[in-house]
Coordinates of C-alpha atoms in Angstrom, one line a residue:
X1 CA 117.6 83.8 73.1
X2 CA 120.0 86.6 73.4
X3 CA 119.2 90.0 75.3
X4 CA 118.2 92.8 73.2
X5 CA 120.2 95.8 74.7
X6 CA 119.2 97.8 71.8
X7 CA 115.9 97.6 73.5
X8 CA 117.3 98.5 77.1
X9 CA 120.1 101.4 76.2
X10 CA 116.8 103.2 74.5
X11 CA 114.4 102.9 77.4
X12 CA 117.3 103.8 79.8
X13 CA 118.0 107.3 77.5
X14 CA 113.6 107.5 77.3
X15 CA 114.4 107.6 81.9
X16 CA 117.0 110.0 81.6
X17 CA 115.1 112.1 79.3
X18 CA 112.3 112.1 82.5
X19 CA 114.8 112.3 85.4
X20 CA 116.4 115.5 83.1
X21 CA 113.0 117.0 82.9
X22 CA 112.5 116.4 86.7
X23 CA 115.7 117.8 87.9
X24 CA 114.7 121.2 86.0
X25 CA 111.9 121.7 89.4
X26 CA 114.2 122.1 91.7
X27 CA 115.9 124.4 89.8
X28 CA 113.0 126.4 89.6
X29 CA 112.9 126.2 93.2
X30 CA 116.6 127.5 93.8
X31 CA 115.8 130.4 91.1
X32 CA 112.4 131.0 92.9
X33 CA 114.2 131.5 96.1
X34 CA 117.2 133.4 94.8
X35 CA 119.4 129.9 95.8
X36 CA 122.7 130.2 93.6
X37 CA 122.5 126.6 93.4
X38 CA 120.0 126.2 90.7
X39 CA 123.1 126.0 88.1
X40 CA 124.0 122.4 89.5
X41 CA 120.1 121.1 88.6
X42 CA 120.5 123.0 85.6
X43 CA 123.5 121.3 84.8
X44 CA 122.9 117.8 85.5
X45 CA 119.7 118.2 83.8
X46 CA 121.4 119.2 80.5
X47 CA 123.5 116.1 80.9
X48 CA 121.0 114.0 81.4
X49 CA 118.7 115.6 78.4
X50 CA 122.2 115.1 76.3
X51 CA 122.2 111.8 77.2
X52 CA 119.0 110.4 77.2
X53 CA 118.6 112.3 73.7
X54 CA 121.2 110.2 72.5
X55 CA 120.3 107.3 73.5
X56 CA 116.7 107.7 72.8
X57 CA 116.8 109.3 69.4
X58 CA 120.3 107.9 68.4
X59 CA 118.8 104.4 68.4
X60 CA 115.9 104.6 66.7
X61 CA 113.3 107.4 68.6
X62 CA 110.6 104.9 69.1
X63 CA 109.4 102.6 71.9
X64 CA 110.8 99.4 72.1
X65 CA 108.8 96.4 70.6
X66 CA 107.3 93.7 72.3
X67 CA 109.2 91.1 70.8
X68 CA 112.1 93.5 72.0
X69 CA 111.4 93.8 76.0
X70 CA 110.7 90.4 77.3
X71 CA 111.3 89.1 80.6
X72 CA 115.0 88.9 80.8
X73 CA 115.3 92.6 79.2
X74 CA 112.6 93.5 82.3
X75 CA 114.7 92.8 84.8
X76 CA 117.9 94.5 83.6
X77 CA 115.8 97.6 83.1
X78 CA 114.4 97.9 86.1
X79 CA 117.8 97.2 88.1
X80 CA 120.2 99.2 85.9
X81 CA 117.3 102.3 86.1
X82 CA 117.8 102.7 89.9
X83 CA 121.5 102.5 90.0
X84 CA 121.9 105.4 86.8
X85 CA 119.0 107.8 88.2
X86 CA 120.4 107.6 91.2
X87 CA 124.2 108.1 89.9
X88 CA 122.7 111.0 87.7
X89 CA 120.1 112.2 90.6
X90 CA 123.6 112.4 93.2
X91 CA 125.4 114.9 91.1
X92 CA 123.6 118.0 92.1
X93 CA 124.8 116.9 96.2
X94 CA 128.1 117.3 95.3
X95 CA 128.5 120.3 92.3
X96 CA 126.8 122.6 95.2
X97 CA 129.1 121.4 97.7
X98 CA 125.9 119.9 100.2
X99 CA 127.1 117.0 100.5
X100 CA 131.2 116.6 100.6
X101 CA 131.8 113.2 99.0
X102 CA 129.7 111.8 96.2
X103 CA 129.2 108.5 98.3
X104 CA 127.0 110.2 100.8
X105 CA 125.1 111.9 97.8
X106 CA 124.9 108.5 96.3
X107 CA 123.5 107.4 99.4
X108 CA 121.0 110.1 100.1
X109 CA 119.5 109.6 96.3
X110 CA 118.9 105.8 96.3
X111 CA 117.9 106.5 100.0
X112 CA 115.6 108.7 98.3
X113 CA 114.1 107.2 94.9
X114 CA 113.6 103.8 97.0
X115 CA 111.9 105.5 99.2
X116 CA 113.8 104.6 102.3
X117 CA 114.3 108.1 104.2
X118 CA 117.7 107.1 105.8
X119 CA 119.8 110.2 105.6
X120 CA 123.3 111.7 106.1
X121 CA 121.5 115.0 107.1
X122 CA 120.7 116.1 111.0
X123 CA 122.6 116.7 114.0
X124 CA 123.3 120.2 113.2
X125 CA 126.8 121.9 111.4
X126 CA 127.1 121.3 107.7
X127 CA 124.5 118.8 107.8
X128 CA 121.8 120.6 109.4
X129 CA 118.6 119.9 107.6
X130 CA 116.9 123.5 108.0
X131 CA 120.0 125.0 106.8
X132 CA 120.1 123.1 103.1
X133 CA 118.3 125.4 100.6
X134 CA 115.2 125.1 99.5
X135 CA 116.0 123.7 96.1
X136 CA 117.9 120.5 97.5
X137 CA 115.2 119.6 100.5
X138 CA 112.6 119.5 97.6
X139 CA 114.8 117.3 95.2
X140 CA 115.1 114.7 98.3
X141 CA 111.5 115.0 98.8
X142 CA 110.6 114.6 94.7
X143 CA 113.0 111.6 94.6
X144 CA 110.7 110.3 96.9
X145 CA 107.5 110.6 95.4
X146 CA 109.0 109.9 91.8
X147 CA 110.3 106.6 93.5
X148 CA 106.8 106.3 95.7
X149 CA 105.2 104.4 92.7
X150 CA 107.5 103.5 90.4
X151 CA 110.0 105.0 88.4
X152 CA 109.2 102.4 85.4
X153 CA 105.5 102.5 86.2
X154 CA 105.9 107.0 86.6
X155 CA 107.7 106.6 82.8
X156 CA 104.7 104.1 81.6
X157 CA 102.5 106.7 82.7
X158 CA 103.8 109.7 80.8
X159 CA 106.2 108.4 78.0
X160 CA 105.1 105.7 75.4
X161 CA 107.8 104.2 76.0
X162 CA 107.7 100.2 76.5
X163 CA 104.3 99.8 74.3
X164 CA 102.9 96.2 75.5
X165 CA 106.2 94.8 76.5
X166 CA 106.1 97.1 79.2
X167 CA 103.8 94.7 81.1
X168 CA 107.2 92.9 82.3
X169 CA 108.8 96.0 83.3
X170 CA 105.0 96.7 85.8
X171 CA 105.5 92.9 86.8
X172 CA 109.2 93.8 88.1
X173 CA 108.2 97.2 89.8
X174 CA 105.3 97.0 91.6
X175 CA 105.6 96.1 95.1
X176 CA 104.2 92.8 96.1
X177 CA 104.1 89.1 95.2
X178 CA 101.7 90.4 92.3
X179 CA 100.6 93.5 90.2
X180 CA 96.9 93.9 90.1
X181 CA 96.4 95.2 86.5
X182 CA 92.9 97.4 86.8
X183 CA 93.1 97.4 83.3
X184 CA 93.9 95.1 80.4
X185 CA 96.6 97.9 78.7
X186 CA 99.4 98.5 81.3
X187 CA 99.7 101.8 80.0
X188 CA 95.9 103.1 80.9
X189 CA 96.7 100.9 84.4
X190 CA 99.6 102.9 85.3
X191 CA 97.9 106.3 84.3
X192 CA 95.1 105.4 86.8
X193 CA 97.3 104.9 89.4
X194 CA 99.1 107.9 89.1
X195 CA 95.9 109.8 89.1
X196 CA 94.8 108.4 92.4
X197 CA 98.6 108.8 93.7
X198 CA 98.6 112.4 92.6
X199 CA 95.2 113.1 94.0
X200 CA 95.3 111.4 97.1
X201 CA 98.8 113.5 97.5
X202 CA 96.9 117.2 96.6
X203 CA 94.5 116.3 99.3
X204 CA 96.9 115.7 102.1
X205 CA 98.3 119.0 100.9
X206 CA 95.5 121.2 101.5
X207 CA 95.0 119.7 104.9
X208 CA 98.6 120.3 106.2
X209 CA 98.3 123.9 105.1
X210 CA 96.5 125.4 107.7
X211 CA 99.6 123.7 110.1
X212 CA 102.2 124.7 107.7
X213 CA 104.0 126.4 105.3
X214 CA 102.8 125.5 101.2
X215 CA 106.9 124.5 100.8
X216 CA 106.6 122.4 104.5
X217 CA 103.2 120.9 103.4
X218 CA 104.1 119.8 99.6
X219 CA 107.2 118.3 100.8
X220 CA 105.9 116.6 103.4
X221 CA 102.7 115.2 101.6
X222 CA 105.5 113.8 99.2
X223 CA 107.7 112.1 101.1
X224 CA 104.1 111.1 103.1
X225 CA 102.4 109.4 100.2
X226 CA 105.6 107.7 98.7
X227 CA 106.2 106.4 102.7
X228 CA 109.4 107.8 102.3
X229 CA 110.2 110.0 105.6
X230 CA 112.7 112.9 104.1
X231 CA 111.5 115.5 106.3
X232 CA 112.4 119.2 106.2
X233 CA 112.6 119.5 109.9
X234 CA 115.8 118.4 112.4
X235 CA 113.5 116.5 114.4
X236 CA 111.2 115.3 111.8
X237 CA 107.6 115.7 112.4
X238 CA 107.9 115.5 116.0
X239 CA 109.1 119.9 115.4
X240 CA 105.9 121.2 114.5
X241 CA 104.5 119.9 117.8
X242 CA 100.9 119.3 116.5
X243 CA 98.2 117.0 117.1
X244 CA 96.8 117.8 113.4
X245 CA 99.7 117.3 111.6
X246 CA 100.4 114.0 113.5
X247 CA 96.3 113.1 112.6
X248 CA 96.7 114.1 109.1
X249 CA 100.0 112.2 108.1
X250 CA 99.0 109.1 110.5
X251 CA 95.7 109.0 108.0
X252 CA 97.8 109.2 104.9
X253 CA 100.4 107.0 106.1
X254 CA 98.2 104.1 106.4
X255 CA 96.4 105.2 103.0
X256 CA 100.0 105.1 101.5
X257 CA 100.3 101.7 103.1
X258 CA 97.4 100.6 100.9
X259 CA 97.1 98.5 97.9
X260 CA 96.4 101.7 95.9
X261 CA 94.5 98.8 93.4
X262 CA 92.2 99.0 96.5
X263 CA 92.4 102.8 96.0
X264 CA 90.8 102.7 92.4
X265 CA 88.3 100.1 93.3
X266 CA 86.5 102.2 96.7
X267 CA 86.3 105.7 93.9
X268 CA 84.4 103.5 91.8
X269 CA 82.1 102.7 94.2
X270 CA 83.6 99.3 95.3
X271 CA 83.6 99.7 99.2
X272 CA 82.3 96.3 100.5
X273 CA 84.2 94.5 98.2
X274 CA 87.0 96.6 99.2
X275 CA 86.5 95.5 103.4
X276 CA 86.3 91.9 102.1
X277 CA 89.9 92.4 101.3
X278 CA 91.5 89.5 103.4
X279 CA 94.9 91.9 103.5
X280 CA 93.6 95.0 103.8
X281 CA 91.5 93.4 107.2
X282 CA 95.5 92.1 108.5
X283 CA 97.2 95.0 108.0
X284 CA 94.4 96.9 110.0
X285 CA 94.3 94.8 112.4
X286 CA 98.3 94.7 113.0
X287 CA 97.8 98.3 113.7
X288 CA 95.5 98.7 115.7
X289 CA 97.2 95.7 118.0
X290 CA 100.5 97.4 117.9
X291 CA 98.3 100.6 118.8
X292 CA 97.0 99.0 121.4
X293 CA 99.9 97.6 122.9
X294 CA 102.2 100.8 122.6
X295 CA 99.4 102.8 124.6
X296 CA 99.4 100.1 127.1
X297 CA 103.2 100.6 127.5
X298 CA 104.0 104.0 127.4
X299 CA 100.9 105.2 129.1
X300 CA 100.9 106.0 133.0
X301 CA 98.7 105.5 135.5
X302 CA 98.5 108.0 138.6
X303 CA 102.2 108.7 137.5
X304 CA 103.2 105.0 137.8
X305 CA 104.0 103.4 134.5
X306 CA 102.0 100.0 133.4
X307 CA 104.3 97.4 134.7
X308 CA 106.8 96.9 131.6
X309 CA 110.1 98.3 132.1
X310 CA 111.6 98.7 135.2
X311 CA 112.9 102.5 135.8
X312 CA 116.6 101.1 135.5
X313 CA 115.9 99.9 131.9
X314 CA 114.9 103.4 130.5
X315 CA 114.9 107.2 131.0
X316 CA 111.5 107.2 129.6
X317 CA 108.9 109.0 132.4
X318 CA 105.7 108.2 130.4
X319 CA 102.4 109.5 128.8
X320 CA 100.8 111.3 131.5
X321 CA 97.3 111.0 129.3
X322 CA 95.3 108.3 127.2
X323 CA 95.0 111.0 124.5
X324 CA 99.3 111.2 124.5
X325 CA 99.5 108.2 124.5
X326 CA 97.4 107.2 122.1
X327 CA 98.5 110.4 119.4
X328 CA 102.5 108.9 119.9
X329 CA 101.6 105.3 120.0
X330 CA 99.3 105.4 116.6
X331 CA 102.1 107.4 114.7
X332 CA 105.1 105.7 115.3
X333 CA 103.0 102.1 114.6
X334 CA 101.8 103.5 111.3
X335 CA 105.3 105.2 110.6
X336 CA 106.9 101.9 111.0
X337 CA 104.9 99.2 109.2
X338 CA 104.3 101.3 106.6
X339 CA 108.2 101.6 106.3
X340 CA 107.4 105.7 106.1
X341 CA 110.2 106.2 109.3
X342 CA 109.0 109.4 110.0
X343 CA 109.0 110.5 113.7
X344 CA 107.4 112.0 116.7
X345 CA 109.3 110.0 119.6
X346 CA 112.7 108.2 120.0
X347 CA 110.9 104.9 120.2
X348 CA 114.7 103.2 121.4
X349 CA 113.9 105.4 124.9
X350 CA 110.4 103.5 125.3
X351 CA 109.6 100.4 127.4
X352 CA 110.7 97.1 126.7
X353 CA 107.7 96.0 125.4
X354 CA 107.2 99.2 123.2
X355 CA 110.7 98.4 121.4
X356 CA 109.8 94.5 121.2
X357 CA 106.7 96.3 119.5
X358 CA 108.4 98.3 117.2
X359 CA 111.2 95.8 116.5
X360 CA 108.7 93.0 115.1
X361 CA 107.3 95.8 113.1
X362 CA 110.4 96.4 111.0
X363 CA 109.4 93.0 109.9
X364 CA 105.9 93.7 108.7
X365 CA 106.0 96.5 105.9
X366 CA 102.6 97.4 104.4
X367 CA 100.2 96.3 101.6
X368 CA 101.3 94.9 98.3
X369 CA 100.5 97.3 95.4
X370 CA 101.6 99.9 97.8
X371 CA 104.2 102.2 98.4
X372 CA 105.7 101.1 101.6
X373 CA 108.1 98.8 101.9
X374 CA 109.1 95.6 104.1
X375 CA 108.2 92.3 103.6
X376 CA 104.6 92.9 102.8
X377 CA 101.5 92.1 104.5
X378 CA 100.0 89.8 102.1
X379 CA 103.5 87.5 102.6
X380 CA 102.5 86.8 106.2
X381 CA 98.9 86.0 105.7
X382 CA 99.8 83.6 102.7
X383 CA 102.3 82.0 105.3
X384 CA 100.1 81.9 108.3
X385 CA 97.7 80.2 106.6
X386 CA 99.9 77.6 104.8
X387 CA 101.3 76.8 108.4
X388 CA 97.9 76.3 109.7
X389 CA 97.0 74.0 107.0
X390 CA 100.1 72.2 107.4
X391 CA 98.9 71.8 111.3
X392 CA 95.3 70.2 110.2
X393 CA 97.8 68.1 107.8
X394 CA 99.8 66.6 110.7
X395 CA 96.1 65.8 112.3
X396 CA 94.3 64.9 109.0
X397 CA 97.3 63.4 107.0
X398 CA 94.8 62.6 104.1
X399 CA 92.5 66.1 103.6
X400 CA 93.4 68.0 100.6
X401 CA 93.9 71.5 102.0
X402 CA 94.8 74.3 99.7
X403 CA 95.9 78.1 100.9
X404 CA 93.1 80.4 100.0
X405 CA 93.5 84.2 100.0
X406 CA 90.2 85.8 99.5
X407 CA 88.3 82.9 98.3
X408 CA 90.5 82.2 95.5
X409 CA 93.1 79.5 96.0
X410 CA 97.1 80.2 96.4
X411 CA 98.8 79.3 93.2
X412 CA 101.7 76.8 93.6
X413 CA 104.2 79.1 92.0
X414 CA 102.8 82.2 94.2
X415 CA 103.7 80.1 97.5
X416 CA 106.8 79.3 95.9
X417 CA 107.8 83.0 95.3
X418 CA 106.7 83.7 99.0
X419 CA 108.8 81.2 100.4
X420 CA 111.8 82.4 98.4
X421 CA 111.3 86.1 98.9
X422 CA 111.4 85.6 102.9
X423 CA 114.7 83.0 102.7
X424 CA 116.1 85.9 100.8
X425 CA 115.1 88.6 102.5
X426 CA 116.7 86.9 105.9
X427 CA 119.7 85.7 104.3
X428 CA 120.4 89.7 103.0
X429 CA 119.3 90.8 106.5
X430 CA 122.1 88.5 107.4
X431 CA 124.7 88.8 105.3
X432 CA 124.5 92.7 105.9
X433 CA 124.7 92.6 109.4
X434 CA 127.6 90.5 109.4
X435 CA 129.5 93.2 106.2
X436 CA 128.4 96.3 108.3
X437 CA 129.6 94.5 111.9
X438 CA 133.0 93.5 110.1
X439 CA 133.5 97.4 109.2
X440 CA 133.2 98.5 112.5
X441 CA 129.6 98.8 113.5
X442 CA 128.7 97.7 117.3
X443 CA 125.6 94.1 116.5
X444 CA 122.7 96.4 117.2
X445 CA 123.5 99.1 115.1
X446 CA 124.4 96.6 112.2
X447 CA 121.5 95.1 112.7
X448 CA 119.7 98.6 112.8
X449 CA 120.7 99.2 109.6
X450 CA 120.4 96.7 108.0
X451 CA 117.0 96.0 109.0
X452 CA 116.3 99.6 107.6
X453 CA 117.4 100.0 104.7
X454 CA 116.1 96.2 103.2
X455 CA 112.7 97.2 104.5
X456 CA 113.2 100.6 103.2
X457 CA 112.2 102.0 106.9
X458 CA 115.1 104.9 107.5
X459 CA 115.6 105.0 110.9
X460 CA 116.6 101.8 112.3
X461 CA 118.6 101.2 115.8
X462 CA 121.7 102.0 117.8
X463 CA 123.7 104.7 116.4
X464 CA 121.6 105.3 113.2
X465 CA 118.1 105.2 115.2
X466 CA 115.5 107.8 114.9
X467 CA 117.4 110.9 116.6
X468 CA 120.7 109.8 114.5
X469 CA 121.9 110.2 110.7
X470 CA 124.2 107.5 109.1
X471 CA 126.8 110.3 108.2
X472 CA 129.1 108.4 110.4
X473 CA 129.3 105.4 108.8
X474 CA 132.8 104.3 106.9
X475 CA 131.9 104.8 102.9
X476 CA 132.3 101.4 102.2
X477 CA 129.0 100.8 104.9
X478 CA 126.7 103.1 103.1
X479 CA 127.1 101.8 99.8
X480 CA 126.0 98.0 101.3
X481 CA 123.1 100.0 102.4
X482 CA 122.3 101.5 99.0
X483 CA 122.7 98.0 97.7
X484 CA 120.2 96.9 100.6
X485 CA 117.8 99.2 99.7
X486 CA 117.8 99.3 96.1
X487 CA 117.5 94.9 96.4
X488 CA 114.7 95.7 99.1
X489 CA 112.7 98.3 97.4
X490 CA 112.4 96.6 94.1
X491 CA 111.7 93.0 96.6
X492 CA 115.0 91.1 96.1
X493 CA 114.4 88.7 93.7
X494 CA 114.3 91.3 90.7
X495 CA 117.5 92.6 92.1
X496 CA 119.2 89.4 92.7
X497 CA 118.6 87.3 89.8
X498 CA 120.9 89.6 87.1
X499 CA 123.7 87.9 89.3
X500 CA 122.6 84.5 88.8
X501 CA 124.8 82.5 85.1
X502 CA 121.5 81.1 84.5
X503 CA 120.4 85.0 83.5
X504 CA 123.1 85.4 81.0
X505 CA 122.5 82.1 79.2
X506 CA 121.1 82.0 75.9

C-alpha cells in the first residue's frame, strides 16, 4: 500500500496556514508596543500563508479522506509538522537579528513548540531575556502553549482538516501509551480539550494578575499550562520573589501534569471516579514524597542542617523555616516531574539527597493525556506492577496473574509498547550522552542535557543547569538536542519509526 503524500503535502500547507495566522500575534504585539520588529512576523507569516495556500488550495482545498490518512500517513505528518513549524516558526529569530545564527533560533523554536523550555537566552549581553522585545518573548511563550496540547490535535480543533482519518494523527500526538477519546468524533474530542486547556489557562491568568503585569501573567500562564518554562524573567520565577506566584503556578503545574481527560470528566461532575484514578493517586503521591523528602533536606534545624550533606559538599546554608522550606521544596518537585523546568532555586547547590531527589525526578514526567513530558507516570505503575506479578510468579509458578490498571486488565500489546518505549527512551538517553560528550561536553553536563531535552524538562545539569543557557554549546550539540526533544515530546516511537525500511515498504 503506497503512502498517499497527496494527503500529507495538503495537511502540512492546512499547518502552515495556522502557524501563518499565529505568527500575525506577535506581530500585533511588536506594533502594539511600537517594536520595529513586527515586519519579521509579518513576513514569515506571509510566507507561510503563501505556502500553506498553495499547498492547501493547490491540491485540491478539502480535507484529506479517510481512505487518504491512515496509519503510515499519521506518522509522517506528525514528524514532518514539528520539524517545518519549527523551521518556519525560527525565521523571525534571525530576520530581527535576536538570535545571530539560525541554529540557535532553530533550537529555541522546537525548544519551544515541544514544550521543552531549554533556551539560548540569560546570562545577560545580547542574550538577556528582559532585554528581547515584547513581541519575541510572547512568540516563545505561544510556541509553547500552541505545542502544550498538540499542534495536530490544536489544527483538529479549529480546521476541518483530517475528517475521520484524523483519529491516527490524535493517536500519534497525544502524550501517553494511549489517547482517551471523550468522545466518539475526534474532532468534538479535541475541541473539548482545548476548551478545558484554554479555560483552565484564563484562570491562572486572572490569579497571577494581582502579582504581575497582564503581559508577565499571559505569558507565564502559557508557558505554565503547556509545562513549558520560557519565562520572561533572567531568573525565572524565582525574580518576582513571591509566595503567591510560587502557590499559583505550583497549583497549575500539577493541574498541567494532569490527564486533562481527567479534566473533562471532574467538570462533569465525575470527582470520585476521578480519585479512583490509579495514576492520578501515583503521580500525587510521587509529589508529595519528593515534597517531603526535599523539606527534610534543605530545611534546618536551630541553624544546623538535617544530617545530609556535609558542609564541604555544598555552599548551600539552608531553609531557616518549615514554611521556606516547604514553598521551595513543593515548586521545584512539581517543576520537575511535570517537565515544566521552571525555577525558584538552583537545585545543583542543594544537599545530596535533594539532587538524588531531583535527579530520579527527571525520570518521572507527568500524567499521560497531559502536557508534561518524561516518561509518563502511567509507564511506571504499569511496570511496577508487572514486576510484582512476576515476583508472586517466581513463588506461585502456576497462578495466572495479569497486570491491571484500574480494574481493567493491561492489554498484551499495551505492555509491549511500555517495554519498548522505556528500552528506547534509555538507549536515546544514551546514545546522546555519548554524541554531546564526544563534541566536547564534560559526562554530567552531557548527561544534563540530554536528560533534558528527551524528557522535555529545560534545565538539566552541569553547565546547562537551572542558572545556565545552552548558548554555549557547539551547533552541531544543539541540533542533537532538537532531535532529542522533538523524538521525546512526540514519545519516541512516532519519531523513530519513519527511519525504520519496514515504514517505506509497500
Amino acid at each position: 500500500m503506497t503512502i498517499h503524500w497527496t494527503a500529507i503535502a495538503r495537511t502540512l500547507g492546512g499547518l502552515l496556514l495556522f502557524v501563518g495566522a499565529a505568527l500575525l500575534a506577535p506581530a500585533g504585539i511588536a506594533l502594539g508596543y511600537g517594536e520595529t520588529v513586527w515586519w519579521s512576523f509579518g513576513l514569515t507569516a506571509l510566507g507561510a500563508l503563501s505556502v500553506g495556500g498553495a499547498l492547501w488550495f493547490g491540491l485540491g482545498g478539502r480535507a484529506p479522506q479517510d481512505q487518504d490518512v491512515g496509519i503510515r500517513e499519521g506518522f509522517v505528518i506528525v514528524a514532518l509538522s514539528w520539524v517545518v513549524l519549527s523551521l518556519v516558526g525560527a525565521l523571525p529569530f534571525v530576520m530581527s537579528g535576536v538570535l545571530p545564527t539560525y541554529t540557535d533560533a532553530f533550537f529555541e523554536t522546537m525548544s519551544g513548540f515541544t514544550t521543552t523550555g531549554a533556551t539560548i537566552f540569560g546570562g545577560g549581553g545580547n542574550m538577556d531575556i528582559e532585554a528581547m522585545p515584547h513581541a519575541f518573548l510572547f512568540w516563545r511563550s505561544l510556541t509553547h502553549w500552541i505545542g502544550g496540547m498538540g499542534i495536530i490535535l490544536l489544527t483538529l480543533a479549529i480546521l476541518p482538516i483530517l475528517g475521520v482519518g484524523g483519529f491516527q494523527l490524535y493517536r500519534a500526538e497525544v502524550p501517553g501509551p494511549s489517547a482517551d477519546k471523550l468522545t466518539p468524533r475526534v474532532r468534538e474530542t479535541a475541541r473539548r480539550l482545548w476548551l478545558v486547556y484554554v479555560g483552565i489557562t484564563a484562570v491562572q491568568v486572572v490569579l497571577l494578575l494581582p502579582a504581575m503585569s497582564s503581559f508577565d501573567a499571559v505569558n507565564h500562564a502559557f508557558a505554565t499550562m503547556a509545562t513549558g518554562g520560557f519565562s520572561t524573567k533572567n531568573g525565572s520565577v524565582a525574580d518576582f520573589d513571591s509566595a503567591y506566584v510560587d502557590s499559583v503556578i505550583t497549583l497549575f503545574m500539577i493541574l498541567a501534569g494532569m490527564n486533562f481527560a481527567l479534566h473533562f470528566r471532574m467538570l462533569r461532575g465525575q470527582a470520585l471516579s476521578v480519585w479512583r484514578d490509579t495514576e492520578l493517586r501515583a503521580y500525587l503521591g510521587i509529589i508529595v514524597a519528593a515534597t517531603g523528602l526535599l523539606v527534610v533536606s534543605t530545611w534546618t534545624v536551630s541553624g544546623a542542617m538535617l544530617p545530609t550533606a556535609p558542609e564541604a559538599l555544598t555552599s548551600f546554608a539552608g531553609y531557616d523555616s518549615l514554611g521556606e522550606a516547604l514553598r521551595y521544596g513543593v515548586f521545584q518537585a512539581v517543576a520537575i516531574i511535570t517537565s515544566t523546568g521552571f525555577g525558584t532555586a538552583d537545585y545543583e547547590m542543594w544537599p545530596p539527597l535533594a539532587v538524588g531527589v531531583i535527579f530520579l525526578l527527571f525520570f518521572c514526567g507527568g500524567m499521560a493525556g497531559s502536557t508534561g513530558g518524561g516518561v509518563k507516570v502511567m509507564r511506571h505503575v504499569v511496570l511496577a506492577k508487572n514486576a510484582l506479578n512476576e515476583f508472586k510468579q517466581l513463588v506461585h509458578p502456576r497462578a495466572v496473574l495479569r497486570t491491571h490498571l484500574n480494574g481493567q486488565p493491561v492489554a498484551p500489546a499495551v505492555m509491549r509498547n511500555v517495554l519498548l518505549f522505556v528500552m528506547l527512551y534509555i538507549l536515546l538517553l544514551f546514545l546522546g550522552t555519548l554524541a554531546l560528550a564526544a563534541l566536547g561536553q564534560d559526562i554530567w553536563t552531557a548527561l544534563g542535557a540530554a536528560m533534558s531535552c528527551v524528557g522535555n524538562i529545560g534545565p538539566g545539569w552541569g553547565t546547562v543547569g537551572p542558572t545556565e543557557n545552552y548558548a554555549h554549546l557547539p551547533a552541531l550539540s544543539k541540533w542533537i538536542l532538537s532531535f532529542l526533544m522533538m523524538a521525546g515530546r512526540l514519545e519516541i516511537i512516532t519519531v523513530l519509526i519513519v527511519f525504520t525500511p519496514a515504514f517505506w515498504r509497500r
